[in-house]
Every structure is written in C-alpha cells, then in structure tokens.
Coordinates of C-alpha atoms and ligand atoms in Angstrom, one line a residue:
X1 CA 68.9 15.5 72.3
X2 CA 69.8 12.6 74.7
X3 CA 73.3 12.1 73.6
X4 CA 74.3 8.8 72.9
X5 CA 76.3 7.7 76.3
X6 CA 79.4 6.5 74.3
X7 CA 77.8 3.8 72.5
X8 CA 80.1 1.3 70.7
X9 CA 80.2 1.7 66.6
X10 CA 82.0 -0.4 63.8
X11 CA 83.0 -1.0 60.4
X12 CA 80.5 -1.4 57.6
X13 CA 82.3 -3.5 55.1
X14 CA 81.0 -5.6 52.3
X15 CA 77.0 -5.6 53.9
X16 CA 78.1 -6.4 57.5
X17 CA 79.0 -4.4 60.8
X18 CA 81.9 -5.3 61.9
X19 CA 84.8 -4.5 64.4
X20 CA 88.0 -3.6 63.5
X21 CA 90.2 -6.8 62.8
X22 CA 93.0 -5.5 66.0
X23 CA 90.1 -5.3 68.1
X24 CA 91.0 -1.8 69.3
X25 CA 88.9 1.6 69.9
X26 CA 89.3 5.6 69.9
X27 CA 86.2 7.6 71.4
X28 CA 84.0 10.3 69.9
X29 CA 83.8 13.1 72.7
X30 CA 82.3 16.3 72.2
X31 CA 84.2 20.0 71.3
X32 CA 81.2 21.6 73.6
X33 CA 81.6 20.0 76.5
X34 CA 83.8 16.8 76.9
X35 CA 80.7 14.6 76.2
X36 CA 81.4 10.9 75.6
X37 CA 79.5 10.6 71.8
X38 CA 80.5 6.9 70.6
X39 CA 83.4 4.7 70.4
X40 CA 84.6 3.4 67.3
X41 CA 86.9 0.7 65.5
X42 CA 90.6 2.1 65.2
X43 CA 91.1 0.4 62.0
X44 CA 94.1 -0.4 60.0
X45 CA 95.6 -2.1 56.4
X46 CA 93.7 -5.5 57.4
X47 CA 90.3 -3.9 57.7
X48 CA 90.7 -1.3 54.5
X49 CA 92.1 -4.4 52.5
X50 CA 88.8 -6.6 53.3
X51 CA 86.7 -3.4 52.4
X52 CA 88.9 -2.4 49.1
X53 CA 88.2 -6.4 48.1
X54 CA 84.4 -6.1 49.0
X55 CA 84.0 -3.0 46.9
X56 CA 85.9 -4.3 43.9
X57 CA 83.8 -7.0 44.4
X58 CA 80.8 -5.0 44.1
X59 CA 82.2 -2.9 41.5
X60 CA 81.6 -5.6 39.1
X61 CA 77.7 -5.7 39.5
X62 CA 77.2 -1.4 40.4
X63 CA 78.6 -0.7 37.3
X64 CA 75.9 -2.1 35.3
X65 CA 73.1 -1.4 37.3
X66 CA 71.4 1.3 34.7
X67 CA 72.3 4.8 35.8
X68 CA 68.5 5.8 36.8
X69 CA 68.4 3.3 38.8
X70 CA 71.6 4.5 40.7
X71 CA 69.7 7.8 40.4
X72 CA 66.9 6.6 42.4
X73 CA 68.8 5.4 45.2
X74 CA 70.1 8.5 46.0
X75 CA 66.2 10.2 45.7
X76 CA 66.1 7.7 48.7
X77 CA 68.7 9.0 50.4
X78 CA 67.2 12.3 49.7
X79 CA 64.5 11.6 51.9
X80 CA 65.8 10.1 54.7
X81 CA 68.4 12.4 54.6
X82 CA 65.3 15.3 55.0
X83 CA 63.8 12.8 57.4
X84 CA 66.3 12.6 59.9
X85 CA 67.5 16.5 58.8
X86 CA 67.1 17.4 62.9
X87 CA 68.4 14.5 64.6
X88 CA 71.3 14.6 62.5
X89 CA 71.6 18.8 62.8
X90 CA 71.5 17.8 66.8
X91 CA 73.9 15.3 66.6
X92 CA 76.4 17.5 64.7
X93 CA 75.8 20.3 67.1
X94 CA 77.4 17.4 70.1
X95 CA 80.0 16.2 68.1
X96 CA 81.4 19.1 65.7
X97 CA 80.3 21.7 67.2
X98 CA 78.8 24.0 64.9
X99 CA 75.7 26.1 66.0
X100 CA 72.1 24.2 65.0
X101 CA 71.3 26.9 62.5
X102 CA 74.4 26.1 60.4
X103 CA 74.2 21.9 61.4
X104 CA 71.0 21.6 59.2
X105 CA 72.8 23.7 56.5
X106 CA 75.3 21.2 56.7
X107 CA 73.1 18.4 56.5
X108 CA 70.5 20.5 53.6
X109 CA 74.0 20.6 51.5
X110 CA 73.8 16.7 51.3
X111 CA 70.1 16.6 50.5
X112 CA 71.1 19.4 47.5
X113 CA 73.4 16.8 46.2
X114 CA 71.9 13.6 46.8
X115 CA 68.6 15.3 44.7
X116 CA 70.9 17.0 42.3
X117 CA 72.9 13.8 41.2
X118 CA 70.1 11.8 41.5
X119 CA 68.9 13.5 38.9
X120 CA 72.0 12.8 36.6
X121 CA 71.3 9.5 36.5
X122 CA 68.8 10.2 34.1
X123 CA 71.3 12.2 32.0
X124 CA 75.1 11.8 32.5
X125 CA 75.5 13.5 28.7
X126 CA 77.9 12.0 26.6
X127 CA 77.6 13.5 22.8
X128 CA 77.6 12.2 19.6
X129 CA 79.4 13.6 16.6
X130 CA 79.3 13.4 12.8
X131 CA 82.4 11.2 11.5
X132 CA 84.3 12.2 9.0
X133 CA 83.9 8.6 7.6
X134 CA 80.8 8.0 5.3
X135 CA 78.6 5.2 7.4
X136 CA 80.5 5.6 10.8
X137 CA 78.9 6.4 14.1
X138 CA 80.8 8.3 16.7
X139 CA 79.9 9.3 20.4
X140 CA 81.7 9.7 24.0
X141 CA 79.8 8.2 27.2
X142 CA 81.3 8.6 30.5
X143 CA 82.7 5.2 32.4
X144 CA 82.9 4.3 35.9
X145 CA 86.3 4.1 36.8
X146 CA 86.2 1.3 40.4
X147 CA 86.6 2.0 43.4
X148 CA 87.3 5.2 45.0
X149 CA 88.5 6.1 48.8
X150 CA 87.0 9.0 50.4
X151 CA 88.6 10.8 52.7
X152 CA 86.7 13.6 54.6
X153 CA 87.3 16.5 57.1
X154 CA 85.2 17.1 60.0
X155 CA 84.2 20.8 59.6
X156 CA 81.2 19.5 57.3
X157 CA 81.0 16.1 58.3
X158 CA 77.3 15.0 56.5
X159 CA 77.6 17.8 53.4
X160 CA 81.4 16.9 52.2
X161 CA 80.8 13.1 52.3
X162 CA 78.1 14.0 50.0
X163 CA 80.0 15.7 47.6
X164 CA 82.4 13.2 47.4
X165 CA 80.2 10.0 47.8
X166 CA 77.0 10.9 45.7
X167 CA 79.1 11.3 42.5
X168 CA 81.0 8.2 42.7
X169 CA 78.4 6.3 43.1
X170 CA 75.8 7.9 40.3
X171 CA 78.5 7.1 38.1
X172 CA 78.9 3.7 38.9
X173 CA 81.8 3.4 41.0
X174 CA 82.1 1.7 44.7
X175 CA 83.1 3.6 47.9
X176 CA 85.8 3.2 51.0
X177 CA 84.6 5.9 53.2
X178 CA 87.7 7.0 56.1
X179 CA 85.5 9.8 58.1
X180 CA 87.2 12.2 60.0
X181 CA 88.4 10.6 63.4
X182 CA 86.9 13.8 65.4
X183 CA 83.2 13.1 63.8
X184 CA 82.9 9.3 63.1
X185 CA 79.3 9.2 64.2
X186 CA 78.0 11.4 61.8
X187 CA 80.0 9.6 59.2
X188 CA 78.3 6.2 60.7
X189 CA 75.1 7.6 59.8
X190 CA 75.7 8.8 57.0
X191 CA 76.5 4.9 55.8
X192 CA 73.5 3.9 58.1
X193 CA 71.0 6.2 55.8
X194 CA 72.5 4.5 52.6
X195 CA 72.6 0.9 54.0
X196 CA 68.8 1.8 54.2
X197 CA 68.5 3.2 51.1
X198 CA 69.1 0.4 49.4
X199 CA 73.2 0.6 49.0
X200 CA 73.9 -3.1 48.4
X201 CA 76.8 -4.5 50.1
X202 CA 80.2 -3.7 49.2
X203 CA 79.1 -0.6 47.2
X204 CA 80.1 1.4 50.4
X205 CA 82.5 0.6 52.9
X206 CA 82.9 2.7 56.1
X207 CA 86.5 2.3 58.3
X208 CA 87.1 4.5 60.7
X209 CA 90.4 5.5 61.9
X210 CA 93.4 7.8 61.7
X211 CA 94.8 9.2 58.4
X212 CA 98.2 7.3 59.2
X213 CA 97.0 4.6 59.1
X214 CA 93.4 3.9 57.4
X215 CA 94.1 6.5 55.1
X216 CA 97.4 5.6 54.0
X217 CA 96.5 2.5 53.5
X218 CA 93.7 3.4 50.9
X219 CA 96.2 5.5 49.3
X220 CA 98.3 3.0 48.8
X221 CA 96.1 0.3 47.8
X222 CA 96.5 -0.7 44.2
X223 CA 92.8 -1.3 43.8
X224 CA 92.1 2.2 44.7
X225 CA 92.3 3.9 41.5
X226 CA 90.9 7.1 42.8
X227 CA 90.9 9.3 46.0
X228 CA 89.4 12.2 46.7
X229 CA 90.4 14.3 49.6
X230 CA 89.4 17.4 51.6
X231 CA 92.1 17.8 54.2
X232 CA 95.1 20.3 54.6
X233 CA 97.8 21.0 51.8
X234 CA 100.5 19.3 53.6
X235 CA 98.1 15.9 53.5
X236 CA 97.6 16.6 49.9
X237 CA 100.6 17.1 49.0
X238 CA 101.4 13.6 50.8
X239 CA 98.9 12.4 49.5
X240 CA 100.2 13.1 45.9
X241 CA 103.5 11.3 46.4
X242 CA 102.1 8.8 47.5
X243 CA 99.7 7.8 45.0
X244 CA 101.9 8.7 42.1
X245 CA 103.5 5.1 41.5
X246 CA 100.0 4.0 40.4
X247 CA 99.1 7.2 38.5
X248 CA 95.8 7.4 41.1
X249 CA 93.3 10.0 40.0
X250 CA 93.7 12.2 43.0
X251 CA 91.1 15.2 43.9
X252 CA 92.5 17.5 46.2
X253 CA 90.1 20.3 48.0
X254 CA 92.9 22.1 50.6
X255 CA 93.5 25.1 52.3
X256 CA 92.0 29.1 51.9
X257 CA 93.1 32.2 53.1
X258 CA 90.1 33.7 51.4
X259 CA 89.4 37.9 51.2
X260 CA 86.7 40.0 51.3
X261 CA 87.1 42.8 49.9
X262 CA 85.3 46.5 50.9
X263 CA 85.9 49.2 48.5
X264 CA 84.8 52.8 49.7
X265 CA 81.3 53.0 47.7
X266 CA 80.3 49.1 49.6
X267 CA 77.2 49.4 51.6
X268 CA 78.8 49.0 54.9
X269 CA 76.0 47.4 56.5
X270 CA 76.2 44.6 54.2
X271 CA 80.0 44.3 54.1
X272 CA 80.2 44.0 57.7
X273 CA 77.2 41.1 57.8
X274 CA 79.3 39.1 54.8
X275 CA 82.4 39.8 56.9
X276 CA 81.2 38.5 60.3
X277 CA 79.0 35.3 59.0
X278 CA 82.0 34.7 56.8
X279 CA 84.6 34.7 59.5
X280 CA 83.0 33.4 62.6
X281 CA 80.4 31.2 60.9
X282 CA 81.7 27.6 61.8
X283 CA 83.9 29.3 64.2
X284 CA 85.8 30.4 61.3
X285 CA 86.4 26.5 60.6
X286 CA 85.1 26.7 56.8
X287 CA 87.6 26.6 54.2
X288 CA 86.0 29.1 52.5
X289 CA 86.3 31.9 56.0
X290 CA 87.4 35.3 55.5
X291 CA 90.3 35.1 57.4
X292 CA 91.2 38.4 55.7
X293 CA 89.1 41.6 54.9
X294 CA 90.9 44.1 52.6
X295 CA 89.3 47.2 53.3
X296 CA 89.9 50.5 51.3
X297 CA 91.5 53.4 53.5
X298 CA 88.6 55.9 53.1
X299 CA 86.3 52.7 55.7
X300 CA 88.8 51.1 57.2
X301 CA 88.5 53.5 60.6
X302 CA 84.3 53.3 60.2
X303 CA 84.5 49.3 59.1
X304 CA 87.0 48.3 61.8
X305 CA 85.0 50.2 64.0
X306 CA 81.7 48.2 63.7
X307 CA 83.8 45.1 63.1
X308 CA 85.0 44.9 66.5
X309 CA 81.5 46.0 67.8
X310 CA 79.6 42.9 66.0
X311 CA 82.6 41.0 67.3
X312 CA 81.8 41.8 70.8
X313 CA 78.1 41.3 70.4
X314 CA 78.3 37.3 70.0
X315 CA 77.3 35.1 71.9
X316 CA 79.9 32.0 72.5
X317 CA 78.4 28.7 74.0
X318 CA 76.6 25.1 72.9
X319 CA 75.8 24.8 69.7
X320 CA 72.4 23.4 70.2
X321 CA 71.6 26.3 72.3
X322 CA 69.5 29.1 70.8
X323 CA 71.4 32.2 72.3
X324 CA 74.6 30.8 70.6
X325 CA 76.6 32.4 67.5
X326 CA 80.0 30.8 67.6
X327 CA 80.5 27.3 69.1
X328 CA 83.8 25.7 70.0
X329 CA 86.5 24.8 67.7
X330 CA 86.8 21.3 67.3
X331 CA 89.8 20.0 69.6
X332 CA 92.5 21.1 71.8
X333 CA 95.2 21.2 69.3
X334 CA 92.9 23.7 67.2
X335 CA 92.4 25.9 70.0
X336 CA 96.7 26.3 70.7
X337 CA 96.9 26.3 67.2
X338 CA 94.5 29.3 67.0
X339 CA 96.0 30.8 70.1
X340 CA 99.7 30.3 68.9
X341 CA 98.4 32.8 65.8
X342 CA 97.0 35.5 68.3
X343 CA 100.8 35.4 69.6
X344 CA 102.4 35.1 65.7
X345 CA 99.9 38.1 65.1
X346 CA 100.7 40.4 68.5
X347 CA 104.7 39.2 67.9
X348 CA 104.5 40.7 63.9
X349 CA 103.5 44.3 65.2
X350 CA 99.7 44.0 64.4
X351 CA 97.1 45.5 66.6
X352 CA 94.5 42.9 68.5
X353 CA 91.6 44.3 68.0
X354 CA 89.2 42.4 70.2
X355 CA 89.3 38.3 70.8
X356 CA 92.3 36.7 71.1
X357 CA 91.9 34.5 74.1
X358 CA 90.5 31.4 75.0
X359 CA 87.0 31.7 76.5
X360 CA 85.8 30.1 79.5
X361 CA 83.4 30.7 82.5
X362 CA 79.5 29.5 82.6
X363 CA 80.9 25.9 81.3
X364 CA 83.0 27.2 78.6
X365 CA 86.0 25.5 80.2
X366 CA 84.9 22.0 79.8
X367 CA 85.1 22.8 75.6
X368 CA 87.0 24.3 73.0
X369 CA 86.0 28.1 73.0
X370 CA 87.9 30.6 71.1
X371 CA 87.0 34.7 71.0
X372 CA 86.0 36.1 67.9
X373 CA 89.4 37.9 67.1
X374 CA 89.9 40.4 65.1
X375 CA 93.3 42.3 64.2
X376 CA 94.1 45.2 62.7
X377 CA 96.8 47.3 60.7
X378 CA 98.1 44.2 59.5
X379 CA 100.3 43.8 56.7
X380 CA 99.6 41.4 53.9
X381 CA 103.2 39.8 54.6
X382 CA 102.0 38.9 58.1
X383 CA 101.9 35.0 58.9
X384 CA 98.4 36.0 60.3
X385 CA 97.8 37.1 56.6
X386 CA 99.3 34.7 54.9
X387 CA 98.8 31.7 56.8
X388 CA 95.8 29.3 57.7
X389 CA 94.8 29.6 61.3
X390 CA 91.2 27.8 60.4
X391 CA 89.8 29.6 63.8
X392 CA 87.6 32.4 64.5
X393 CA 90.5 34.9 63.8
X394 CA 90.1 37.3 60.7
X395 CA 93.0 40.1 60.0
X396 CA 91.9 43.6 58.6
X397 CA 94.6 45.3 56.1
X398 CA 94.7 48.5 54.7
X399 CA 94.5 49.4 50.9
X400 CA 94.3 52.8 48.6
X401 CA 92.8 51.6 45.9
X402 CA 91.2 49.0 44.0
X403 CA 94.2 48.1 42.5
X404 CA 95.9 47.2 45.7
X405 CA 93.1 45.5 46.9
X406 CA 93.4 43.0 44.1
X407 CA 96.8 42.6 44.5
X408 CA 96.7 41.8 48.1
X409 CA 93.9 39.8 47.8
X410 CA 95.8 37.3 44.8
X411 CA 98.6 37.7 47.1
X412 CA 98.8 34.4 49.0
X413 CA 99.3 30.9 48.3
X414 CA 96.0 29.8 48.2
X415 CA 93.4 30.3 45.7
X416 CA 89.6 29.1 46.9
X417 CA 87.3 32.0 47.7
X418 CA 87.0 35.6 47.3
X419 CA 85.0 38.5 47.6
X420 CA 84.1 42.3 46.6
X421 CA 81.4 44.6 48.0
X422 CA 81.2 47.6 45.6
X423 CA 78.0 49.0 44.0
X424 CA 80.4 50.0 40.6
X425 CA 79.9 47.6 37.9
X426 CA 82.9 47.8 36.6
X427 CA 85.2 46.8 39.1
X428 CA 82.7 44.2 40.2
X429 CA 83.7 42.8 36.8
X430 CA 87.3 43.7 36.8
X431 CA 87.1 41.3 40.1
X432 CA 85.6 38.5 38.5
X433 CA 88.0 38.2 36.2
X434 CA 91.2 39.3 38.0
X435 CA 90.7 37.6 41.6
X436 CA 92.7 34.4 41.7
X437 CA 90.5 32.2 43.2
X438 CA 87.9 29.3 42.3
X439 CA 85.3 31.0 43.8
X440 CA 84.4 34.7 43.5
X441 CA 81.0 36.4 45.4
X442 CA 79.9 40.2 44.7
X443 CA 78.3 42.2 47.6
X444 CA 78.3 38.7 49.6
X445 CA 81.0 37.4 52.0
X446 CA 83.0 34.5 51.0
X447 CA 80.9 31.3 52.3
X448 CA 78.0 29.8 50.8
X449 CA 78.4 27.8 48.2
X450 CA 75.9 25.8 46.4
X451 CA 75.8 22.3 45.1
X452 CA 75.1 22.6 41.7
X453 CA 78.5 24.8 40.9
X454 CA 82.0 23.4 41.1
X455 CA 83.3 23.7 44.0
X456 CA 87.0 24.3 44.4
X457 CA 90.4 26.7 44.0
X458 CA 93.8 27.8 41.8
X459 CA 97.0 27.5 43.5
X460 CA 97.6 25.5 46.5
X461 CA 94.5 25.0 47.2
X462 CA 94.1 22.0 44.8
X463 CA 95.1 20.4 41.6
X464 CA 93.0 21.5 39.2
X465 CA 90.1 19.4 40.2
X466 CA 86.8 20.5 41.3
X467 CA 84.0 18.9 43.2
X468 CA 80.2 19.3 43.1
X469 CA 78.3 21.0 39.5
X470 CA 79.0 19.0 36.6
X471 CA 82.5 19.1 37.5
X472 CA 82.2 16.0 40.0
X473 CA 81.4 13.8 37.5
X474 CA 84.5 14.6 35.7
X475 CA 86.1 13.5 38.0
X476 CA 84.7 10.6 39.1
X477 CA 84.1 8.9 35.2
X478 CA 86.6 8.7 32.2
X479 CA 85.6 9.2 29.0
X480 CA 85.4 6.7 26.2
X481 CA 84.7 7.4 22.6
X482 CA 83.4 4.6 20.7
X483 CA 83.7 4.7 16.8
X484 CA 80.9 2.2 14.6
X485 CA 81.6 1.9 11.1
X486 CA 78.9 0.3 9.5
X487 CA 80.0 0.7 5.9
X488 CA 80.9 -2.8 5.8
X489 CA 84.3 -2.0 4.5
X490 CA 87.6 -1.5 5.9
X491 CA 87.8 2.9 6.4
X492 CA 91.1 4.6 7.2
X493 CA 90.5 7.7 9.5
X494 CA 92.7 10.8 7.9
X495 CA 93.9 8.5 4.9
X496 CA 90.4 8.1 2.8
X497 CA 88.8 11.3 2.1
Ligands
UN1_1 C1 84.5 23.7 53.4 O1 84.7 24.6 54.2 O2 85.4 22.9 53.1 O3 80.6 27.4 50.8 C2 83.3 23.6 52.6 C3 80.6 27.0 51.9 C4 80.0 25.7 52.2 C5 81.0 24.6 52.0 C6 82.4 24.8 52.7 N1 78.9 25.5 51.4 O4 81.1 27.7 52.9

C-alpha cells in the first residue's frame, strides 16, 4: 500500500474538519517500521467542549429520526465498510501492526455489527404487559439517553469503535469519538465511512488526542451522560471517580489474564493450535490472550514440548507481509514493558522456555518486535501469572487435576475469558459453570469472539457491563414504562382491586 507520507488530519466536529483550537500536532508512525502514517490535531477541553455542544445539538433531532431509519444508516456503513475491507486491513497492518490475515478480521468485526445493529433498528423490543387495572395499557420501550464519549484502545482500532459506536447511535444517541493516540488514522476513517454514510453533522464527533487530556475532558463534561471505555483497569478505575459526581453511566471493558485450560484426555493437537493463535495472535495484544495455559501434569512435559516448538516456528516481521505470524507490539513502552516481565518472570524462579528477547536483524530493529515467549514451571502466584503483560508472553503452570485447574484458572483478578480442552462432557460443563469469567470456550482457545454475544468479564475486568449481543443496547438506552388508563376514571394501582 503506498503509505500515506504523514499526511495532516483533523477534527470532525459538528459536520466540519477542523484543526485543533491550540493549533498543535502529534504524529502517527508505524510499530513495523518507524513509518511516518499521518499527523493529527492534539486536541484539548476547547475542542471536546465545541464537539459535546455539537452533538447535544444534534441529539435533539437523532433522537427522533425513526429507528429503521437509524438502521439503515449503518447497512450503509456496512457496505462501505466491506468496500474499503482491504485498504483499511492494509492500513491497520502500517499503523497497529497486526498481521493482514487478522487486520480484515478486525475490520469484518465492524461489518458484523454495523449489519447486526442495523438490523435492531427494526426491532429494539420493548414489551407490553397486562395491567392489573381494568382499561389500562402498559408497555416498556427503550430511550436514547444523549450523548455518549467513546473512548477506544488501539489493539482493534476499526472493530471496538464499532462496538461502542454502532449501538449508541441505533438507539438514538450522539457520539464524541477520542481514538486511541497510537491509531488515529484508522479511527479518522472510520468517521470518514460514516460522514459518507449519511451521519449528519453533530451526530459524531471525532477529537483526537491524549487520554489526559481529551479524554478527561469528556469524562468530565456534564453533558456527557455516558462513557464507554476499553482501556486498562487503572484508567477505569479513574475513570469511575471521576464521573461519579454526575452519576455518568460508565461501561468499562479492562484487563484479562485469561486461561486455557488442557486436561489429560484434550486432543493435543488442537490444544496447542488454541494455545498458540490465542497467545501470539495480535502479538498477544488481545484482551482476551492466553497469557496462561493450565496444563494437567500427565501433558504438561508432551504440551510444553510442542509449545516451544510452534513457538520457534513463527515467523516475526511486517504485518502486510505474507510470511509473517507475529507483528510488532505497538510502541516502545510496550516492548520494555513486555521485556521488564521476561525479567519479573526469570527473577521469580520460572524457567524461560523459548522468546524472551527483543528481536531484531533483517529490519526488525527499526520496529517493535517481541519473541514469542513462553515460560514454564511457573507458579500461579507469579507476577508473570498474575499480572497483565499484554505481549506475546504466555506462562505454562502445572496442575493434578481438574479441580486445581479451576482453581488456578479463577485465581486472578480478572475475569474476561477462559478456556477448557477436554473430550469429557462432564467437566466441560462443570467449566461452564465454575470458570469465573465472562467468556468461556470448550476445545477452542480463548479469542474469537463474535458480535452478536455480550462481550465482556466478572471481576476487575469491568463493572458489570457488557458490550456487543443484546447487551449493548442495555447499555446504551434506559428504559421507560408508560402506563395508559383509558377507563376514563381516576384508578389507584394496589389500592382498587
Ligand atoms: C479485545 O482484545 O479487546 O474475541 C477484543 C476476540 C476479539 C475481540 C478482542 N473478537 O479476541
């Protein structure tokens, strides 16, 4: 792809493209290989404040536009999205990183949802209920609720915007979009592909720039009622404080240490494909990665074994090269933070398996290139067990039973994925209901999930919120019941019988 020579982008607030109001810049560059990708607006409170007015603003008129219609829009979107599906794979190989294969997945998420909640603009189900009233009508429908900041990550930086975006807007309510500062572009186009949808102005905002300060600001804007965030507990937990003087709807999406686990009747081939696509897919930059596998003592030797040996097989490089299985990680302090856990790990007494260095040679140098690292005899105290590393880094412990393996598993902070390969039914089930986590997959690793499911995790992982599936629109409508009594007289609920 001819990459974009550091082109100059902006602001899309209330219809027009605009520069930040301090006149000031950051750049795109690329994790692969230092490539200049596009130079943005480093906004601050004066630009989200003109966007948060715009999109109140153009709350007023969104909200009544009939929901099909809303609907439609986003079958639009759809198609351009499908349209543009390679450019926007290419693009996302330059600036995040990931490997082409996994870029359109990224973008195919977003055409999922903008088809999916396209669709529930034709249905956004309320219900209707008997009253217990003689000549009385009740039923629920779902309300927009105004205007809601998005905040996104850059590890799926078309298919989380979707998530969060498509919702909000099928349900009537108005957008400030903050994209990650490490993949603005993609976020840019993303807005671009709406703008041409049909989006009118003010219904989404785009301002780009840090979480300190664009983000904040949209936290603590009073006419931001909701914010939904995918970021890192510490953020979300910030987040929180902040926004609870307004009682702001927050939805957090935050950390994983997710498991797989491999009990000793797993088909071992299939364990160790879920294992490696689920902790060096993305580089291991997924929320979702196994950063742990929890493998039963009669496999461990034969699983660690082949582990290591798929380990060795891949192929690090460009992302938009064919050869390629794990890309860079997305910046320099990722990278020390991934190396600073091959230290934690070496320092607690487990053994480094294979990985743990930074990789360079054949161009390698001028990115962000992390060995697929995989340690051993760890214990489930570890920080390398415990802790996020968000890197290509995965940490094998050893259990007796199944038992164990569930204990260890739940035995973390965090709560978002999980995973079991077993061919026994019955602890497949015992699983399902014991793991502690949002997400549970059988005889698959622990990445790869679809739209039309909530999407989400217990513990610290969130607040009880979920994204995507018919969760999302929980989230982004409150309810209202309405109650018509057409008896023409004056009925007292609980009082007349
Ligand atoms: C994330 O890492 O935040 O299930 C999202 C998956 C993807 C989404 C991951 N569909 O791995």
């Amino acid at each position: 792809m001819a990459i974009l020579g550091a082109k100059t982008f902006q602001n899309y607030i209330d219809g027009e493209w605009v520069d930040a109001a301090s006149g000031e810049t950051f750049e795109s560059t690329s994790p692969a290989n230092g490539d200049a990708i596009g130079v943005f607006p480093r906004s601050s409170a004066a630009d989200v404040e003109r966007a948060v007015a715009a999109a109140k603003h153009a709350y007023e008129d969104w909200r009544l536009v009939p929901a099909p219609k809303r609907g439609e829009l986003l079958f639009r979107f759809a198609h351009l999205l499908s349209e543009q599906k390679e450019d926007l794979a290419q693009l996302m190989a330059h600036e995040m990183g990931k490997v082409l294969p996994e870029a359109r997945g990224d973008v195919q998420e977003a055409i999922d949802m903008a088809y999916y909640m396209g669709g529930e603009g034709r249905r956004l189900f309320g219900q209707t209920t008997p009253s217990e009233l003689r000549d009385k009508f009740n039923m629920s429908v779902r309300q927009p609720i105004g205007v809601v900041g998005v905040i996104t990550p850059w590890n799926f930086p078309i298919a989380i915007p979707s998530w969060k975006m498509l919702p909000a807007l099928v349900c009537g309510n108005t957008v400030v979009f903050k994209p990650a500062t490490d993949t603005p572009t993609l976020g840019e186009r993303f807005v671009e592909l709406l703008v041409e949808a049909g989006v009118s102005a003010g219904v989404v905002n785009i301002v780009h720039g840090g979480g300190g300060e664009v983000g904040n600001a949209l936290v603590q804007h009073p006419d931001v009622p909701v914010i939904s965030l995918t970021g890192s507990r510490e953020t979300g937990v910030e987040v929180t404080k902040t926004g609870a003087d307004r009682l702001k709807h927050i939805h957090l999406e935050l950390g994983g240490k997710n498991a797989i686990i491999v009990l000793d009747d797993a088909n071992l081939d299939l364990a160790v494909d879920g294992i490696i696509w689920s902790a060096f897919g993305t580089s291991g930059q997924r929320c979702t990665a196994a950063s742990r596998v929890i493998a039963h003592e009669a496999v461990y030797d034969k699983l660690v074994a082949r582990l290591v040996a798929e380990a060795e097989k891949m192929q690090l490089g460009y992302g938009w090269e064919d050869e390629t299985d794990v890309g860079p990680v997305i910046n320099q302090a990722a990278l020390d933070k991934i190396h600073s856990y091959t230290e934690i790990g070496k320092d607690e007494g487990a053994t480094l398996l294979t990985g743990g260095e930074v990789a360079s040679g054949n161009g390698l140098e001028k990115g962000y290139y992390y060995r697929p690292t995989v340690f051993g005899d760890v214990d489930p105290q570890m920080r390398i067990a415990q802790e996020e590393i968000f890197g290509p880094t995965t940490a094998v412990i050893k259990v007796r039973d199944v038992d164990q393996a569930i204990e260890v598993s739940n035995g973390i902070k965090y709560g978002l994925s999980s995973s079991i390969f077993t061919q026994d039914v019955n602890r497949a089930f015992r699983a399902m209901r014991d793991l502690k986590a949002g997400i549970t997959y059988i005889n698959a690793g622990t990445i790869g999930a679809e739209v039309h499911l909530p999407f989400g995790g217990v513990k610290d992982t969130g607040n009880g919120h979920r994204e995507a599936g018919q969760a999302a629109l929980d989230f982004f409508t409150e309810w209202k019941s309405i109650y018509v009594d057409y008896s023409g007289k004056l009925q007292k609920a609980q009082i007349d019988t």
